[in-house]
Short mmCIF file of C-alpha atoms in Angstrom, two decimals:
data_model
loop_
_atom_site.label_atom_id
_atom_site.label_comp_id
_atom_site.label_asym_id
_atom_site.label_seq_id
_atom_site.Cartn_x
_atom_site.Cartn_y
_atom_site.Cartn_z
CA MET A 435 -4.36 8.54 -17.62
CA ALA A 436 -0.48 7.94 -16.84
CA THR A 437 -0.03 4.62 -16.06
CA ILE A 438 1.58 3.32 -12.62
CA LEU A 439 3.54 -0.10 -11.80
CA ILE A 440 3.24 -1.82 -8.21
CA VAL A 441 5.99 -4.01 -7.50
CA ASP A 442 5.39 -5.89 -3.85
CA ASP A 443 4.93 -9.55 -2.61
CA ASP A 444 2.86 -8.48 0.13
CA PRO A 445 -0.78 -8.66 -0.82
CA LYS A 446 -2.32 -6.50 1.00
CA LEU A 447 0.02 -3.97 0.49
CA LEU A 448 -0.46 -4.40 -3.18
CA LYS A 449 -4.56 -4.63 -2.91
CA MET A 450 -4.45 -1.30 -0.83
CA LEU A 451 -2.01 0.49 -3.39
CA GLN A 452 -4.29 -0.60 -6.60
CA ARG A 453 -7.38 0.85 -4.56
CA THR A 454 -5.40 4.28 -3.79
CA LEU A 455 -3.90 4.74 -7.50
CA MET A 456 -7.13 3.89 -8.98
CA TYR A 457 -9.20 5.84 -7.03
CA GLU A 458 -6.98 9.18 -8.07
CA GLY A 459 -7.46 8.19 -12.13
CA PHE A 460 -4.44 6.60 -12.54
CA ARG A 461 -4.35 2.76 -15.11
CA VAL A 462 -2.21 0.46 -12.03
CA LEU A 463 -0.53 -2.17 -13.49
CA SER A 464 0.98 -4.85 -10.80
CA ALA A 465 3.69 -7.50 -10.13
CA THR A 466 4.95 -9.57 -6.93
CA ASP A 467 8.21 -10.45 -8.40
CA GLY A 468 11.01 -9.16 -10.37
CA ASN A 469 10.92 -11.10 -12.94
CA THR A 470 7.92 -10.79 -13.45
CA ALA A 471 8.15 -6.60 -13.07
CA LEU A 472 10.43 -6.22 -15.75
CA ALA A 473 8.33 -8.58 -18.41
CA GLU A 474 5.34 -5.60 -17.54
CA ILE A 475 7.88 -2.38 -17.97
CA GLN A 476 9.21 -3.92 -20.84
CA ALA A 477 5.39 -4.85 -22.47
CA HIS A 478 3.34 -1.81 -20.92
CA ARG A 479 5.78 0.95 -20.53
CA PRO A 480 4.55 2.60 -17.55
CA ASP A 481 5.20 6.11 -17.10
CA VAL A 482 6.41 5.45 -12.85
CA VAL A 483 7.25 2.15 -11.42
CA VAL A 484 6.41 1.89 -7.93
CA LEU A 485 9.34 -1.52 -6.22
CA ASP A 486 9.50 -2.41 -3.71
CA TRP A 487 13.22 -3.18 -2.57
CA LEU A 488 13.34 -6.85 -0.23
CA MET A 489 11.48 -9.32 -2.31
CA PRO A 490 12.15 -13.16 -3.01
CA GLY A 491 14.27 -14.00 -6.08
CA LEU A 492 15.13 -11.09 -8.25
CA ASP A 493 14.88 -8.09 -5.26
CA GLY A 494 14.39 -4.17 -6.13
CA LEU A 495 17.71 -2.97 -6.24
CA GLY A 496 18.49 -6.22 -9.01
CA VAL A 497 15.47 -5.21 -11.24
CA LEU A 498 16.48 -1.16 -11.29
CA ALA A 499 20.04 -2.31 -12.33
CA ARG A 500 18.90 -4.03 -14.82
CA LEU A 501 16.43 -1.49 -16.39
CA ARG A 502 19.65 1.23 -16.26
CA ALA A 503 22.15 -0.60 -17.35
CA ALA A 504 19.52 -1.33 -20.37
CA GLY A 505 19.57 2.53 -20.59
CA ASP A 506 15.98 2.06 -19.49
CA GLN A 507 15.56 5.69 -18.06
CA THR A 508 11.60 4.81 -16.15
CA LEU A 509 10.71 6.62 -12.80
CA VAL A 510 10.86 4.07 -9.77
CA LEU A 511 10.09 5.21 -6.43
CA MET A 512 11.64 2.50 -4.55
CA LEU A 513 9.41 1.22 -0.92
CA THR A 514 11.55 -0.06 2.00
CA ALA A 515 11.68 -0.85 5.51
CA ARG A 516 15.62 0.50 5.54
CA ASP A 517 15.53 3.76 6.75
CA SER A 518 19.03 4.46 7.28
CA VAL A 519 21.19 7.64 5.70
CA GLU A 520 23.10 4.72 3.82
CA ASN A 521 19.91 2.46 3.01
CA ARG A 522 18.76 5.95 1.34
CA VAL A 523 21.67 6.83 -0.50
CA GLU A 524 22.25 3.19 -1.62
CA GLY A 525 18.65 3.22 -2.73
CA LEU A 526 19.56 6.62 -4.79
CA GLU A 527 22.87 5.97 -5.93
CA SER A 528 21.05 2.56 -7.78
CA GLY A 529 18.86 4.88 -9.70
CA ALA A 530 15.95 4.95 -7.93
CA ASP A 531 14.25 8.53 -8.25
CA ASP A 532 12.34 8.58 -5.20
CA TYR A 533 12.43 6.56 -2.23
CA LEU A 534 9.85 6.44 0.34
CA VAL A 535 10.25 3.91 4.08
CA LYS A 536 7.83 1.82 5.30
CA PRO A 537 5.30 2.20 6.98
CA PHE A 538 4.19 5.76 4.59
CA ALA A 539 0.67 7.02 4.32
CA PRO A 540 -1.28 6.90 1.41
CA ALA A 541 -1.42 10.54 0.46
CA GLU A 542 2.30 10.78 0.87
CA LEU A 543 2.69 7.96 -1.98
CA LEU A 544 0.52 10.42 -3.91
CA ALA A 545 2.25 13.09 -2.93
CA ARG A 546 5.42 11.03 -4.46
CA VAL A 547 3.66 10.18 -7.78
CA HIS A 548 2.58 13.42 -8.48
CA ALA A 549 5.94 14.67 -8.27
CA LEU A 550 7.78 12.43 -10.30
CA LEU A 551 5.40 12.71 -12.82
CA ARG A 552 6.19 16.14 -12.88
CA ARG A 553 9.67 15.87 -13.27
CA PRO A 554 10.43 15.36 -17.17
CA ALA A 555 8.46 17.99 -18.12
CA VAL A 556 11.00 20.50 -15.97
CA ALA A 557 13.93 18.84 -17.24
CA GLY A 558 13.87 18.60 -21.12
CA ARG A 559 13.83 22.45 -20.93
CA ASP A 560 17.61 22.87 -19.52
CA GLU A 561 19.72 24.67 -21.64
CA ALA A 562 23.98 23.51 -20.90
CA LEU A 563 24.78 25.86 -18.07
CA ALA A 564 28.65 27.12 -16.61
CA TYR A 565 29.85 29.03 -13.82
CA ALA A 566 33.43 30.08 -12.89
CA GLY A 567 34.69 27.50 -15.16
CA LEU A 568 32.65 24.41 -14.06
CA THR A 569 30.31 23.33 -17.27
CA LEU A 570 27.42 21.08 -17.67
CA ASP A 571 25.44 19.76 -20.60
CA PRO A 572 22.26 17.95 -19.69
CA LEU A 573 22.16 16.67 -23.51
CA THR A 574 25.17 14.47 -23.03
CA ARG A 575 24.97 14.67 -19.07
CA GLU A 576 28.49 15.59 -19.53
CA THR A 577 30.47 17.92 -16.89
CA GLN A 578 33.17 19.59 -16.73
CA ARG A 579 35.79 21.66 -14.27
CA GLY A 580 38.15 23.46 -16.55
CA ASP A 581 39.56 21.09 -18.72
CA ARG A 582 39.25 18.23 -16.65
CA ALA A 583 35.92 15.93 -17.17
CA PHE A 584 34.40 13.91 -14.18
CA ASP A 585 31.31 11.69 -14.03
CA LEU A 586 28.24 12.10 -11.71
CA THR A 587 25.65 9.77 -10.83
CA SER A 588 21.74 10.58 -11.32
CA LYS A 589 21.29 12.32 -8.17
CA GLU A 590 24.50 13.88 -7.81
CA TYR A 591 23.67 15.59 -11.49
CA ASP A 592 20.08 16.42 -11.00
CA LEU A 593 21.82 18.37 -7.51
CA LEU A 594 24.72 20.06 -9.36
CA ARG A 595 22.26 20.64 -12.02
CA PHE A 596 19.93 23.04 -9.45
CA LEU A 597 22.87 24.36 -8.31
CA MET A 598 23.54 25.94 -11.43
CA ARG A 599 20.59 26.82 -12.53
CA HIS A 600 20.53 29.51 -9.67
CA PRO A 601 24.44 30.26 -9.18
CA ARG A 602 25.27 33.30 -6.21
CA GLN A 603 21.61 32.79 -5.20
CA VAL A 604 21.86 31.29 -1.11
CA LEU A 605 19.29 28.07 -1.28
CA SER A 606 17.86 26.57 1.79
CA ARG A 607 18.25 22.92 2.39
CA GLU A 608 14.45 22.59 2.13
CA GLN A 609 14.35 24.11 -1.32
CA ILE A 610 17.05 21.71 -2.39
CA LEU A 611 15.33 18.44 -0.70
CA GLN A 612 11.58 19.75 -2.73
CA ASP A 613 13.21 20.98 -6.27
CA VAL A 614 15.67 18.10 -6.54
CA TRP A 615 14.10 15.39 -4.85
CA GLY A 616 10.75 16.61 -4.79
CA TYR A 617 9.84 15.75 -1.64
CA ASP A 618 11.63 16.58 2.10
CA PHE A 619 12.86 14.03 4.34
CA GLY A 620 11.01 15.35 7.40
CA GLY A 621 13.91 18.25 8.50
CA ASP A 622 16.77 15.34 7.88
CA ASP A 623 19.03 16.73 6.00
CA ASN A 624 22.01 14.35 6.42
CA VAL A 625 21.28 12.64 2.59
CA LEU A 626 21.78 16.28 1.03
CA GLU A 627 24.87 16.82 3.19
CA VAL A 628 26.43 13.47 2.09
CA TYR A 629 25.10 14.58 -1.33
CA ILE A 630 27.40 18.15 -1.40
CA GLY A 631 29.78 16.33 -0.50
CA TYR A 632 30.19 14.00 -2.47
CA LEU A 633 29.85 16.65 -5.43
CA ARG A 634 32.81 18.82 -3.37
CA LYS A 635 35.26 16.28 -3.71
CA LYS A 636 34.09 15.44 -7.92
CA THR A 637 35.01 19.55 -8.14
CA GLU A 638 37.63 20.00 -6.13
CA ALA A 639 39.20 16.79 -7.26
CA GLY A 640 42.08 18.59 -10.01
CA GLY A 641 42.75 21.31 -6.56
CA GLU A 642 40.25 23.66 -7.60
CA PRO A 643 38.74 26.50 -5.38
CA ARG A 644 35.41 24.96 -4.14
CA LEU A 645 32.21 26.20 -5.88
CA ILE A 646 29.87 24.57 -3.33
CA GLN A 647 29.11 26.86 -0.19
CA THR A 648 28.05 26.43 2.75
CA VAL A 649 26.06 28.95 3.96
CA ARG A 650 25.50 28.13 8.12
CA GLY A 651 22.18 27.81 9.38
CA VAL A 652 20.65 28.35 5.94
CA GLY A 653 21.77 25.77 3.50
CA TYR A 654 24.30 26.02 0.43
CA VAL A 655 25.28 28.37 -2.79
CA LEU A 656 27.42 28.35 -5.64
CA ARG A 657 30.09 30.85 -5.60
CA GLU A 658 33.83 31.45 -5.82
CA ASP A 659 35.20 32.83 -2.56
CA ALA A 660 35.57 36.57 -2.23
#
């Protein structure tokens, strides 16, 4: 039975989430502030943390920063009323594994939690990947283009790994969002385009030819230019 920690200072929302997750069979813990959340994570090692962004004192981003700085890779689903592309990117770049905008349906939260719980088993099967001089080592998370090494954020790494596992295969935007983020954005692919831009900048920083190609009306493909 998976353990879920809910962190939110709204008592009504906290109770609703507790009921929803307990009914689904999860063991549920709760906290109403960031410092208590950190203590609960240290003591109980939950499988997923459902973490509110806006809280008094230590907010969700502060909790994330402390977790990731300590090397803690606990799966985190960020809850927030902030729904702009920039806010989504900020949350994901801060180390969140998923992002859910309030208000939301309980069924959607459950789907996100289940998707997060499926990730570690899939990620653990990865082997070293290489295509056209681009290499990715899942054990060290090191990436190179020829002799040039470069760093990736967590979500950039997930996206590049997915593309490299399907070289020369045209991937739809919906397929990429589903497999990399574990859900789709309801037709809003702006976040995906932002991350594709990040990857292109890093993989082409040494003047190398483009590998991540746009297929108009469909999505993207990792492929050398003809």
